Amino acid sequence: MTTGRSDSARRSVRPLLLAGLLGLWVAMPPLVLAQPDLDEQVRLVAAQLRCPVCQNLSVADSPSEMAREMRGVIREQLQAGKTVEEIKAYFLSKYGDWILLSPRPRGLSLLVWIGPFAAAAAGIAVAVLAVRRWARRARARERPAGDPALVARVRQDAFSPDAEVQAKDPERLSPLELERETLYAALREFEFDYRSGKLSSADYEALREEYEHRAALVLGELERVRLSPVPQAPVPGSPAPAQPAAQAVPPRRRWRLVTAGVFLLAFGLSLGYFLSQSLRPRMGEQDTLTGDFLTGTGPGGIAPRSWSPERNVATLLASGRAAYERQDWRAAIDAFKQALALDPGNAEAHTFLGLILLAAGHGDDALRPVERALAKDPGYPLALWAKGVVLFEAKEDYAGAIAAWESLMARNLPPADADQVAQMLTEARKRLAAQAARPSRAAMAAATITGTVSLAPSLRPEVPVGAALFIIARRGDGPPLAVKRIADPVLPVSFSLGPEDRMLRGVPFEGEVTLLAQLKRDGKAGPPADGDLEGRAAGPVKVGRRDVEIVLDRAH
Amino acid sequence: MAWRRFLIVLAVVGPLLALLAYGFTRNPREIPSPLRGKPAPPFTLTLFDGSTLRLEDLRGKVVFLNFWASWCPPCRAEARTLEAAWQKYKDREVVFLGIDIQDTEEDARTFLREFGITYPNGRDPSGKIAIDYGVWGLPETFFIDREGRITYKHVGGIGWQSITAKLEEALRGIVSSQEGKGDYRQIR
């Protein structure tokens, strides 16, 4: 029992000693004893530098071309008589702190140096405190409520002069009395150690409390023996800890254990999952691993971060552009609409939607999204460019196109783009001049066909919303020369078909054509489907006629 | 008691999480250069036409110094823009200079022919100039003012607007407060 004190003292000292040794071992710099040969010296310097290519290897270990070149520089500088520190300073001045494998202890890097030791010390302190608290609680639980009167007697007896006399004559004492004297002796020893400073006051308090308690129990037992007529078997030396109680884990603690277990399991699973997700084979070297998106280094440098809306818009725009390039209009529209859902004012997405509409043949509607982009950012070059293209291609508004492109040219454009815009400007000016020189309105009228489309009395279908009437002019059986689309027509409807409806610019709209009218329920150009109506003008029609009658008389 | 313990746990875990989050926002491959605002390291370059060029001899002119390699896609992407910028600036006390690194001479010559590059270019076969400039990604461009001071560094492909803006700044001796970044390839 007397060894209890030194045991517990050793227990609290040992981890601290261990931590100290560990710290010493970690912090100890590698000893440089003798001057090694040049190769060894190069390796020594290179081992302290981080390779810019592979970052997780030192310049000494990296097989990369850059590391080889760096070792060459180190060798040269060593041969020139520079010291290791001077060479390190050289690399530091070129690449900054990044190049050092063990960062200099200053600034944020200081955290790297102090952090682990501080954390270890804090951890040990917390663990020691926790263990002591648990031990005290366990003792308190084991202890039946102590009799304060008996404890007071223990205090009195242990330090009374006769107590020491009694202890000198152990043969005459019963085992219980012997136990009591041993405890008293221990209490006196604690008192002495505490006064002489060998024991901290906290340790002293804890030990004193425990031994006083034990002694009080022994005293209580002695009282009982003295009072009862029946002699009792001697009680075992130390108060028996409640063994069965220790085995039956209280329900609350069991729940804690289960919770901790579940938490650990979840932690392990998520760690395993995310770790495997954040690794990928290094490009070019399939047998080595490197960090992936979770560490911020995806295959193309920084990976897109899906949780950041800006990134998401950027990726959507990129995929939209790619789809636009390969003329996959549907995918492009999807991507740009999604981008707009995230960022309703995104000028690039608006502009591209306009360009897509133009490319898909809806030139009339293409201007609106482009104008929206310009409303957001009046100087946005792509939108200025697109506005010019839409006006030029779809509206034949060359003056407007010229205005848009001129304001584009006023910006600082890359030369390749500037060249292209200049070319388009020249072309637009040419066309504007041609337009101005073009024959008058009367002559324009001479180049159009007008008339009405009506429904045969035998057919009375309703015209669904979204339906469209197409009036198609062909030369003979050739491809459509000019097409007019009338959305949601109310029959009979009048129409005019002129040069502005031509499918191919440059092919004149003149001479004789055949006219076909199609009422398409789905409103889309293409071969007729069920329920669509069709009708033809009688015979070839000369461009310039004004009273063409087309009757829709055929149902599909 | 419970809320006190919660506060303590928060005080310990919060900063750790914040540190972790900060770490995730950074790209460990990026090496910020300590050279901006410092004198440009001197070098002597053997050009592809056989002549040699010393950087010190260009003092008094603004130098557009571009590190490249024929195998690096962003270098190809920016090559025409660089030549166009050279055509625009060559009469304005600006010198464009290309340094080919980690490349074979044959590939480099093919690259120069392919993009019709007319400004002086040379090879750095040992990589010493590149290391002197702390090069880690390709292409890398340094803007050096008339006093031989690095005013701006751009890692990755550089666009027309950056070139013109930063050349104007270098002509006036303005040092940029930040590095530029574009699409880049790691050196080998």
XYZ file of C-alpha atoms in Angstrom:
744
model
C 0.000 0.000 0.000
C 2.833 2.386 0.717
C 3.975 2.036 -2.885
C 0.669 3.530 -4.101
C 1.947 7.051 -3.902
C 5.167 6.594 -5.833
C 3.307 4.472 -8.397
C 0.818 7.161 -9.159
C 3.530 9.772 -9.214
C 5.473 7.694 -11.733
C 2.312 7.189 -13.737
C 1.817 10.898 -14.283
C 5.496 11.525 -15.024
C 6.023 8.770 -17.557
C 3.887 10.119 -20.435
C 5.433 13.532 -20.080
C 8.896 12.032 -20.265
C 7.875 10.027 -23.303
C 6.469 13.110 -25.022
C 9.638 15.002 -24.295
C 11.821 12.289 -25.779
C 9.590 12.060 -28.811
C 9.765 15.800 -29.325
C 13.512 15.748 -29.021
C 13.795 12.981 -31.568
C 11.483 14.707 -34.059
C 13.046 18.122 -33.702
C 16.629 16.948 -33.776
C 18.282 18.094 -37.009
C 20.096 15.457 -38.996
C 23.676 15.547 -37.891
C 26.241 16.451 -40.474
C 29.456 15.006 -39.275
C 32.049 14.838 -41.978
C 32.362 16.653 -45.308
C 31.048 14.106 -47.786
C 32.053 13.980 -51.424
C 30.398 16.232 -54.025
C 27.634 13.796 -55.066
C 26.674 13.287 -51.471
C 26.706 17.032 -50.887
C 24.502 17.673 -53.901
C 22.098 15.052 -52.621
C 22.138 16.640 -49.195
C 21.132 20.050 -50.532
C 18.678 18.636 -53.034
C 16.985 16.605 -50.312
C 15.976 19.831 -48.594
C 14.345 21.295 -51.706
C 10.889 20.538 -52.979
C 10.581 19.581 -56.617
C 8.366 22.094 -58.518
C 7.083 19.359 -60.829
C 6.028 16.647 -58.416
C 5.805 18.727 -55.217
C 5.726 15.724 -52.923
C 9.252 14.620 -53.735
C 12.485 16.327 -52.955
C 14.739 17.504 -55.756
C 17.063 14.670 -54.761
C 14.409 11.986 -55.261
C 12.474 13.353 -58.220
C 13.129 11.778 -61.612
C 11.848 14.869 -63.452
C 13.873 16.867 -65.932
C 13.501 19.995 -63.824
C 14.898 18.264 -60.726
C 17.852 17.019 -62.789
C 18.516 20.570 -63.956
C 18.250 21.822 -60.403
C 20.756 19.233 -59.202
C 23.044 20.503 -61.960
C 22.716 24.037 -60.629
C 23.414 22.837 -57.072
C 26.509 20.980 -58.241
C 27.793 24.002 -60.104
C 27.285 26.278 -57.141
C 28.982 23.817 -54.762
C 31.929 23.649 -57.133
C 32.015 27.435 -57.148
C 32.545 27.218 -53.409
C 29.107 28.223 -52.186
C 27.892 26.911 -48.868
C 24.778 24.844 -48.390
C 23.024 27.805 -46.802
C 23.931 30.090 -49.690
C 22.542 27.614 -52.204
C 19.344 27.258 -50.229
C 19.073 31.040 -50.092
C 19.503 31.144 -53.874
C 16.576 28.790 -54.468
C 14.559 30.619 -51.839
C 15.052 33.892 -53.710
C 13.776 32.302 -56.929
C 10.864 30.167 -55.769
C 10.069 31.581 -52.340
C 9.296 29.528 -49.259
C 7.473 27.016 -51.427
C 10.774 25.403 -52.453
C 11.785 24.377 -48.924
C 10.600 20.959 -47.825
C 10.666 22.084 -44.214
C 9.351 25.637 -44.206
C 11.102 28.372 -42.289
C 9.526 28.828 -38.875
C 7.863 32.177 -39.439
C 4.503 33.535 -40.512
C 1.874 30.917 -41.155
C 4.582 28.264 -41.399
C 5.258 28.762 -37.730
C 2.020 26.923 -37.123
C 3.469 23.863 -38.810
C 6.380 23.897 -36.419
C 4.581 24.667 -33.198
C 1.200 23.163 -33.949
C 1.996 19.461 -33.550
C 3.880 19.965 -30.301
C 1.218 22.246 -28.910
C -1.454 19.788 -29.973
C 0.438 16.840 -28.459
C 0.986 18.691 -25.197
C -2.643 19.761 -25.058
C -3.713 16.224 -25.873
C -1.588 14.727 -23.128
C -2.810 17.319 -20.651
C -6.417 16.646 -21.546
C -5.859 12.893 -21.348
C -4.159 13.143 -17.934
C -6.917 15.378 -16.594
C -9.594 13.109 -17.974
C -8.022 9.942 -16.567
C -7.678 11.535 -13.173
C -11.214 12.736 -13.208
C -12.466 9.292 -14.203
C -10.380 7.631 -11.520
C -11.745 9.983 -8.882
C -15.284 9.384 -10.037
C -14.754 5.636 -10.044
C -13.413 5.818 -6.508
C -16.355 7.921 -5.424
C -18.722 5.382 -6.934
C -17.025 2.423 -5.255
C -17.101 4.145 -1.908
C -20.151 3.591 0.289
C -21.082 6.887 1.844
C -18.292 7.589 4.328
C -19.141 8.340 7.930
C -17.912 11.923 8.537
C -17.479 11.223 12.250
C -15.172 8.294 11.507
C -13.197 10.363 8.987
C -12.755 13.051 11.610
C -11.494 10.393 14.012
C -9.056 9.125 11.416
C -7.645 12.622 11.048
C -7.317 12.966 14.747
C -5.815 9.527 15.390
C -3.388 9.397 12.514
C -1.474 12.406 13.726
C -1.747 11.808 17.467
C 1.518 10.868 19.229
C 0.257 7.491 20.530
C -0.588 6.356 17.058
C 3.084 6.223 16.264
C 3.815 4.308 19.451
C 1.188 1.747 18.647
C 2.615 1.251 15.193
C 5.936 0.204 16.701
C 4.446 -2.896 18.250
C 2.827 -4.741 15.382
C 2.727 -8.257 16.922
C -0.013 -7.388 19.379
C -2.330 -5.969 16.780
C -5.189 -7.742 15.056
C -5.084 -7.762 11.235
C -7.669 -4.986 11.127
C -5.676 -2.849 13.505
C -2.564 -3.540 11.468
C -4.377 -2.368 8.382
C -5.444 0.771 10.206
C -1.884 1.493 11.313
C -0.560 0.991 7.801
C -3.077 3.504 6.477
C -2.248 5.965 9.209
C 1.438 5.622 8.385
C 0.720 6.287 4.736
C -1.319 9.370 5.651
C 1.564 10.687 7.752
C 3.957 10.062 4.918
C 1.761 11.954 2.447
C 1.574 14.856 4.868
C 5.353 14.882 5.148
C 5.892 14.625 1.402
C 3.385 17.372 0.787
C 5.026 19.687 3.286
C 8.446 19.008 1.867
C 7.124 19.780 -1.592
C 7.451 16.302 -3.095
C 3.746 16.001 -3.656
C 1.520 18.495 -5.447
C -1.422 19.740 -3.453
C -3.883 18.146 -5.885
C -2.200 14.750 -5.598
C -1.988 15.146 -1.865
C -5.681 15.981 -1.570
C -6.677 13.020 -3.688
C -4.444 10.570 -1.835
C -5.385 11.888 1.579
C -9.054 11.691 0.793
C -8.741 8.110 -0.394
C -6.632 6.893 2.511
C -8.746 8.703 5.095
C -11.757 7.052 3.610
C -10.160 3.615 3.688
C -9.041 4.139 7.247
C -12.557 5.249 8.218
C -13.921 2.027 6.760
C -11.419 0.010 8.784
C -12.373 1.955 11.900
C -16.028 1.238 11.259
C -15.222 -2.434 10.889
C -13.259 -2.397 14.141
C -16.246 -0.815 15.922
C -18.516 -3.531 14.652
C -16.139 -6.282 15.780
C -15.896 -4.710 19.227
C -19.670 -4.352 19.627
C -20.833 -7.686 18.298
C -20.548 -10.675 20.644
C -19.983 -13.105 17.815
C -16.389 -13.007 16.682
C -16.135 -12.281 13.006
C -13.732 -13.443 10.445
C -11.135 -10.785 9.733
C -12.113 -8.518 6.919
C -9.709 -8.529 3.994
C -7.157 -5.733 4.041
C -8.514 -3.379 1.504
C -12.185 -2.625 1.088
C -13.277 -4.938 -1.685
C -14.185 -3.043 -4.805
C -17.647 -3.731 -6.065
C -16.677 -6.349 -8.619
C -20.125 -7.279 -9.896
C -21.050 -3.650 -10.263
C -18.046 -3.044 -12.465
C -19.041 -5.854 -14.770
C -22.572 -4.679 -15.291
C -22.114 -1.601 -17.459
C -24.733 1.015 -16.606
C -27.176 1.578 -19.462
C -26.175 5.180 -20.009
C -22.552 4.286 -20.535
C -23.532 1.493 -22.881
C -25.365 4.013 -25.038
C -22.330 6.173 -25.100
C -20.225 3.266 -26.252
C -22.695 2.435 -28.996
C -22.789 6.070 -30.143
C -19.014 6.265 -30.170
C -18.835 3.016 -32.126
C -21.336 4.198 -34.706
C -19.517 7.508 -35.042
C -16.177 5.791 -35.519
C -17.649 3.476 -38.121
C -19.187 6.390 -40.026
C -15.938 8.314 -39.796
C -13.957 5.365 -41.114
C -16.365 4.781 -43.960
C -16.434 8.401 -45.046
C -12.669 8.654 -44.765
C -12.250 5.568 -46.912
C -14.718 6.857 -49.467
C -13.396 10.392 -49.754
C -9.782 9.315 -49.699
C -10.313 6.954 -52.598
C -12.245 9.711 -54.377
C -9.462 12.191 -53.923
C -6.746 10.109 -55.509
C -6.024 9.452 -59.135
C -3.082 8.035 -61.057
C -0.561 10.690 -61.874
C -0.742 11.731 -65.486
C 1.794 9.877 -67.544
C 2.921 7.665 -64.695
C 0.166 5.195 -64.040
C 1.795 3.577 -61.031
C 1.927 6.645 -58.819
C -0.948 8.399 -57.118
C -1.625 12.050 -56.674
C -4.341 14.206 -55.188
C -7.518 14.717 -57.145
C -10.394 17.160 -56.915
C -10.736 17.104 -53.151
C -7.226 18.378 -52.747
C -7.818 21.011 -55.397
C -5.604 19.380 -57.984
C -7.736 17.732 -60.591
C -6.399 16.551 -63.936
C -6.241 20.082 -65.358
C -4.680 21.907 -62.478
C -7.557 23.187 -60.397
C -10.647 21.098 -60.791
C -14.046 22.753 -61.065
C -15.596 23.051 -57.650
C -19.157 21.968 -58.029
C -20.235 23.633 -54.808
C -19.339 27.091 -56.018
C -22.015 28.656 -58.243
C -19.445 30.659 -60.228
C -17.557 27.543 -61.081
C -20.732 25.837 -62.027
C -21.730 28.640 -64.362
C -18.240 28.569 -65.832
C -18.409 24.837 -66.527
C -21.905 25.147 -67.943
C -20.735 27.934 -70.231
C -17.756 25.859 -71.300
C -19.891 22.840 -72.116
C -22.367 25.116 -73.889
C -19.586 26.599 -76.007
C -18.315 23.122 -76.821
C -21.809 22.025 -77.842
C -22.169 25.192 -79.939
C -18.873 24.428 -81.670
C -20.038 20.965 -82.663
C -23.448 22.441 -83.566
C -25.303 20.378 -81.010
C -27.922 23.072 -80.536
C -30.044 21.177 -78.063
C -27.144 20.484 -75.675
C -25.902 24.040 -76.100
C -29.338 25.518 -75.325
C -29.645 23.269 -72.272
C -26.244 24.296 -70.968
C -26.817 28.015 -71.491
C -30.305 27.913 -70.002
C -28.927 26.157 -66.921
C -26.223 28.784 -66.701
C -28.917 31.469 -66.889
C -30.898 29.723 -64.163
C -27.867 30.128 -61.898
C -26.886 33.562 -63.149
C -29.852 35.240 -64.868
C -27.784 38.158 -66.102
C -25.008 36.153 -67.695
C -24.185 38.066 -70.869
C -22.300 35.217 -72.479
C -25.173 32.765 -72.108
C -27.675 35.293 -73.514
C -25.414 36.019 -76.447
C -24.893 32.379 -77.271
C -28.636 31.714 -77.108
C -29.036 34.463 -79.670
C -26.335 32.988 -81.876
C -27.944 29.561 -81.588
C -31.323 30.972 -82.608
C -29.659 32.601 -85.595
C -27.838 29.426 -86.524
C -31.022 27.395 -86.158
C -32.813 29.706 -88.569
C -34.811 31.805 -86.113
C -33.074 35.011 -86.995
C -36.129 37.099 -86.116
C -35.936 36.024 -82.464
C -32.146 36.068 -82.228
C -31.832 39.761 -81.509
C -33.737 39.703 -78.220
C -31.279 37.602 -76.147
C -28.362 39.500 -77.637
C -29.967 42.802 -76.629
C -30.471 41.351 -73.151
C -26.756 40.606 -72.960
C -25.961 44.145 -74.072
C -28.366 45.572 -71.528
C -26.357 43.759 -68.883
C -22.973 44.715 -70.299
C -23.102 47.334 -73.079
C -19.461 46.797 -73.977
C -19.485 43.004 -74.074
C -17.498 42.220 -77.241
C -19.141 38.880 -78.008
C -22.621 40.419 -77.785
C -21.592 43.356 -79.983
C -20.249 40.908 -82.488
C -23.409 38.779 -82.298
C -25.665 41.811 -82.641
C -23.870 42.764 -85.820
C -24.108 39.225 -87.162
C -27.833 38.953 -86.390
C -28.593 42.309 -87.969
C -26.448 41.460 -90.951
C -27.630 37.916 -91.531
C -31.215 37.880 -90.399
C -32.450 41.444 -90.722
C -30.274 42.697 -93.555
C -29.985 45.823 -91.413
C -26.495 46.649 -92.579
C -26.436 50.092 -91.008
C -27.222 48.572 -87.596
C -24.608 45.868 -88.086
C -22.029 48.468 -89.016
C -22.853 50.466 -85.890
C -22.484 47.401 -83.661
C -19.217 46.345 -85.247
C -17.784 49.812 -85.161
C -18.344 50.058 -81.444
C -16.700 46.611 -81.239
C -13.689 47.850 -83.181
C -13.354 50.737 -80.733
C -12.435 48.169 -78.081
C -8.994 46.689 -77.808
C -9.402 43.530 -79.857
C -6.865 40.772 -80.506
C -5.543 41.286 -84.019
C -7.039 38.088 -85.430
C -10.513 39.101 -84.245
C -10.023 42.686 -85.344
C -9.138 41.481 -88.837
C -12.298 39.445 -89.058
C -14.505 42.270 -87.829
C -12.854 44.614 -90.307
C -13.626 42.191 -93.117
C -17.232 41.912 -92.032
C -17.444 45.691 -91.806
C -16.183 46.062 -95.357
C -18.739 43.531 -96.529
C -21.538 45.253 -94.622
C -20.619 48.641 -96.067
C -20.640 47.132 -99.542
C -24.078 45.651 -98.958
C -25.364 48.873 -97.477
C -24.284 50.687 -100.616
C -25.916 47.984 -102.742
C -29.087 48.227 -100.681
C -29.191 51.965 -101.154
C -28.730 51.521 -104.868
C -31.415 48.861 -105.032
C -34.592 49.500 -107.008
C -37.497 51.274 -105.363
C -40.394 49.830 -103.442
C -42.389 49.350 -106.604
C -39.618 47.264 -108.047
C -39.486 45.339 -104.750
C -43.207 44.717 -105.033
C -42.653 43.410 -108.506
C -40.411 40.755 -106.993
C -43.044 39.423 -104.526
C -45.943 37.067 -104.796
C -49.041 37.848 -102.745
C -52.263 35.978 -102.307
C -54.450 34.121 -99.835
C -54.533 30.651 -98.397
C -57.945 29.243 -97.556
C -59.399 25.986 -96.407
C -61.367 23.609 -98.629
C -65.024 23.572 -97.487
C -64.854 19.805 -96.998
C -62.141 20.116 -94.349
C -62.963 21.677 -90.995
C -60.195 20.869 -88.573
C -59.428 23.151 -85.710
C -56.029 24.803 -85.859
C -54.179 23.935 -82.644
C -52.139 26.531 -80.800
C -48.575 26.393 -82.004
C -49.532 25.364 -85.507
C -47.978 27.187 -88.410
C -48.686 27.684 -92.071
C -45.760 27.311 -94.420
C -45.870 28.731 -97.926
C -43.062 27.197 -99.928
C -41.862 28.327 -103.314
C -39.784 25.946 -105.413
C -38.394 26.097 -108.889
C -39.832 23.002 -110.482
C -39.144 20.135 -108.085
C -35.978 21.695 -106.741
C -35.202 22.664 -103.173
C -37.278 25.391 -101.518
C -36.401 28.754 -102.968
C -38.348 30.836 -100.493
C -40.405 29.917 -97.454
C -42.849 31.989 -95.439
C -43.929 30.846 -92.013
C -47.152 32.215 -90.557
C -47.619 31.213 -86.948
C -51.120 30.481 -85.594
C -52.860 31.355 -88.856
C -56.540 32.279 -88.989
C -57.803 30.954 -92.296
C -58.224 32.337 -94.822
C -54.968 34.214 -94.485
C -53.216 36.511 -96.909
C -49.523 36.191 -97.528
C -46.675 37.730 -99.393
C -43.554 35.933 -100.463
C -40.597 38.038 -101.491
C -36.823 38.188 -101.688
C -36.620 38.532 -97.902
C -38.062 35.001 -97.599
C -35.384 33.416 -99.725
C -33.673 30.392 -98.237
C -30.422 31.019 -100.047
C -29.126 34.492 -100.456
C -27.620 35.063 -103.832
C -30.207 32.960 -105.631
C -32.554 35.478 -107.247
C -36.267 35.220 -106.524
C -37.666 35.594 -110.023
C -39.166 33.713 -112.884
C -41.766 30.993 -112.433
C -42.166 28.985 -109.247
C -44.519 26.358 -107.866
C -46.283 27.260 -104.614
C -47.148 24.809 -101.863
C -48.943 25.643 -98.620
C -48.677 23.338 -95.613
C -50.547 23.690 -92.338
C -48.342 21.950 -89.791
C -49.971 21.197 -86.461
C -46.626 21.087 -84.659
C -45.522 24.380 -86.170
C -42.203 22.944 -87.335
C -40.843 22.764 -90.845
C -40.420 19.285 -92.205
C -42.340 16.478 -93.853
C -46.067 16.507 -93.071
C -47.412 14.360 -90.245
C -50.901 13.033 -89.472
C -53.510 15.776 -89.427
C -51.423 18.236 -91.401
C -53.056 19.908 -94.380
C -51.603 20.714 -97.745
C -52.581 22.633 -100.817
C -50.967 23.807 -104.057
C -51.380 26.810 -106.266
C -52.678 25.881 -109.686
C -49.815 25.751 -112.135
C -46.546 27.647 -112.022
C -46.754 31.128 -110.566
C -44.794 34.014 -111.944
C -42.970 36.128 -109.385
C -44.811 39.427 -109.153
C -48.345 37.984 -109.188
C -50.647 39.518 -106.664
C -53.745 37.334 -106.434
C -52.621 33.754 -105.963
C -55.247 31.508 -104.377
C -54.139 28.411 -102.536
C -56.723 26.050 -101.104
C -55.726 23.556 -98.445
C -57.504 20.510 -99.792
C -55.401 17.542 -98.855
C -55.248 16.023 -95.383
C -52.461 13.680 -94.289
C -22.170 23.211 -18.009
C -23.288 21.672 -21.263
C -23.087 24.922 -23.162
C -19.679 25.637 -21.704
C -18.384 22.321 -22.925
C -19.928 23.014 -26.326
C -18.164 26.362 -26.470
C -14.837 24.755 -25.608
C -15.265 22.106 -28.307
C -16.238 24.820 -30.777
C -13.198 26.893 -29.850
C -10.954 23.909 -30.592
C -12.682 22.430 -33.632
C -13.691 25.720 -35.305
C -10.197 27.046 -36.024
C -9.061 23.599 -37.169
C -11.945 23.392 -39.644
C -11.272 26.945 -40.796
C -7.627 26.045 -41.418
C -8.686 22.955 -43.333
C -11.146 24.959 -45.439
C -8.460 27.540 -46.187
C -6.147 24.751 -47.280
C -8.728 23.403 -49.709
C -9.058 26.772 -51.425
C -5.391 26.805 -52.339
C -3.720 25.116 -55.253
C -0.605 23.402 -53.917
C 0.984 23.482 -57.360
C 1.077 27.238 -57.605
C 4.379 28.784 -56.661
C 4.034 32.516 -56.005
C 7.112 34.249 -57.329
C 9.247 36.418 -55.049
C 10.774 38.089 -58.115
C 8.124 40.724 -58.891
C 9.577 44.180 -58.315
C 13.110 42.748 -58.105
C 15.878 43.178 -60.671
C 15.631 40.652 -63.479
C 18.361 37.985 -63.168
C 20.945 38.615 -65.900
C 21.638 36.003 -68.548
C 23.337 35.487 -71.862
C 21.272 33.646 -74.432
C 22.424 31.971 -77.615
C 19.756 32.683 -80.199
C 18.587 30.284 -82.879
C 20.341 32.387 -85.499
C 23.657 31.759 -83.738
C 24.171 35.223 -82.259
C 24.272 35.852 -78.521
C 22.201 38.296 -76.557
C 22.863 39.704 -73.097
C 19.934 40.912 -71.053
C 22.010 43.803 -69.694
C 22.412 45.100 -73.255
C 18.670 45.647 -73.393
C 18.693 48.113 -70.493
C 16.686 51.180 -71.467
C 14.147 49.075 -73.295
C 11.160 47.178 -71.987
C 11.692 43.422 -72.319
C 8.876 40.952 -72.851
C 10.490 37.688 -71.750
C 8.575 34.522 -72.568
C 9.551 30.987 -71.484
C 8.054 28.311 -73.707
C 8.393 24.790 -75.046
C 7.124 23.258 -78.253
C 5.328 20.463 -76.381
C 3.188 22.791 -74.293
C -0.327 23.403 -75.728
C -0.907 26.813 -74.064
C 2.390 27.965 -75.612
C 1.029 27.057 -79.029
C -2.227 28.793 -78.212
C -0.570 32.095 -77.380
C 2.162 31.996 -80.063
C 0.276 33.939 -82.749
C -0.896 36.565 -80.300
C 2.687 37.076 -79.135
C 3.928 37.541 -82.700
C 1.085 39.983 -83.415
C 1.932 41.939 -80.268
C 5.584 42.030 -81.354
C 4.558 43.465 -84.715
C 2.593 46.161 -82.921
C 5.269 47.058 -80.354
C 8.558 46.497 -82.147
C 8.995 50.179 -82.970
C 8.254 51.305 -79.421
C 11.402 50.521 -77.398
C 10.051 47.112 -76.551
C 11.991 43.891 -77.105
C 10.302 40.530 -77.257
C 12.482 37.609 -76.256
C 11.579 33.921 -76.191
C 13.442 31.279 -74.202
C 12.802 27.684 -75.127
C 13.266 25.239 -72.240
C 13.057 21.479 -71.831
C 12.912 21.004 -75.577
C 14.918 19.718 -78.505
C 16.398 22.220 -80.906
C 14.649 20.616 -83.863
C 11.195 20.760 -82.254
C 11.791 24.337 -81.218
C 12.772 25.411 -84.733
C 9.696 23.688 -86.172
C 7.550 25.565 -83.639
C 9.070 28.927 -84.592
C 8.558 28.215 -88.298
C 5.007 26.983 -87.796
C 3.901 30.177 -86.064
C 6.098 32.487 -88.145
C 7.759 33.964 -85.088
C 10.153 36.781 -85.932
C 11.237 38.095 -82.521
C 14.535 36.781 -81.074
C 14.394 33.337 -79.512
C 16.992 31.129 -77.924
C 17.367 27.864 -76.069
C 18.203 27.289 -72.430
C 19.429 23.679 -72.649
C 20.618 23.382 -69.049
C 17.547 25.065 -67.589
C 19.719 27.523 -65.688
C 17.929 30.647 -66.884
C 14.560 29.056 -66.156
C 15.618 28.211 -62.601
C 17.027 31.712 -62.229
C 13.547 33.022 -63.003
C 11.795 30.444 -60.816
C 9.906 28.950 -63.739
C 7.487 26.138 -62.812
C 4.703 26.283 -65.399
C 4.694 26.921 -69.133
C 4.395 29.373 -70.705
C 5.665 31.967 -68.259
C 6.063 35.609 -69.199
C 8.081 38.276 -67.429
C 7.754 41.988 -68.142
C 10.986 43.868 -67.465
C 11.058 47.670 -67.407
C 13.761 50.008 -68.688
C 15.707 49.790 -65.420
C 15.812 46.018 -65.648
C 13.194 45.446 -62.982
C 10.536 42.729 -63.249
C 7.192 44.559 -63.233
C 4.833 41.672 -63.901
C 4.811 37.919 -64.136
C 2.186 35.862 -65.916
C 1.972 32.089 -65.627
C 0.142 30.348 -68.469
C -1.185 31.563 -71.776
C -1.397 35.344 -71.959
C -3.970 37.276 -73.943
C -3.721 40.337 -76.117
C -5.241 42.651 -73.542
C -2.864 41.609 -70.774
C 0.105 41.958 -73.090
C -0.808 45.468 -74.178
C -1.854 46.643 -70.715
C 1.224 45.263 -68.982
C 3.589 46.506 -71.669
C 2.173 50.004 -71.265
C 2.670 49.692 -67.507
C 6.213 48.424 -67.955
C 6.962 51.324 -70.304
C 5.935 53.631 -67.491
C 7.768 51.517 -64.886
C 4.670 50.451 -62.940
C 5.067 47.251 -60.921
C 1.913 45.122 -60.759
C 0.656 44.082 -57.364
C -0.324 40.622 -58.495
C 0.745 37.791 -60.743
C -1.323 36.835 -63.755
C -2.593 33.349 -64.446
C -3.780 31.524 -67.496
C -4.000 27.990 -68.730
C -0.602 26.438 -68.079
C 1.322 23.178 -68.280
C 3.568 21.976 -65.529
C 7.214 21.850 -66.493
C 8.629 18.369 -66.851
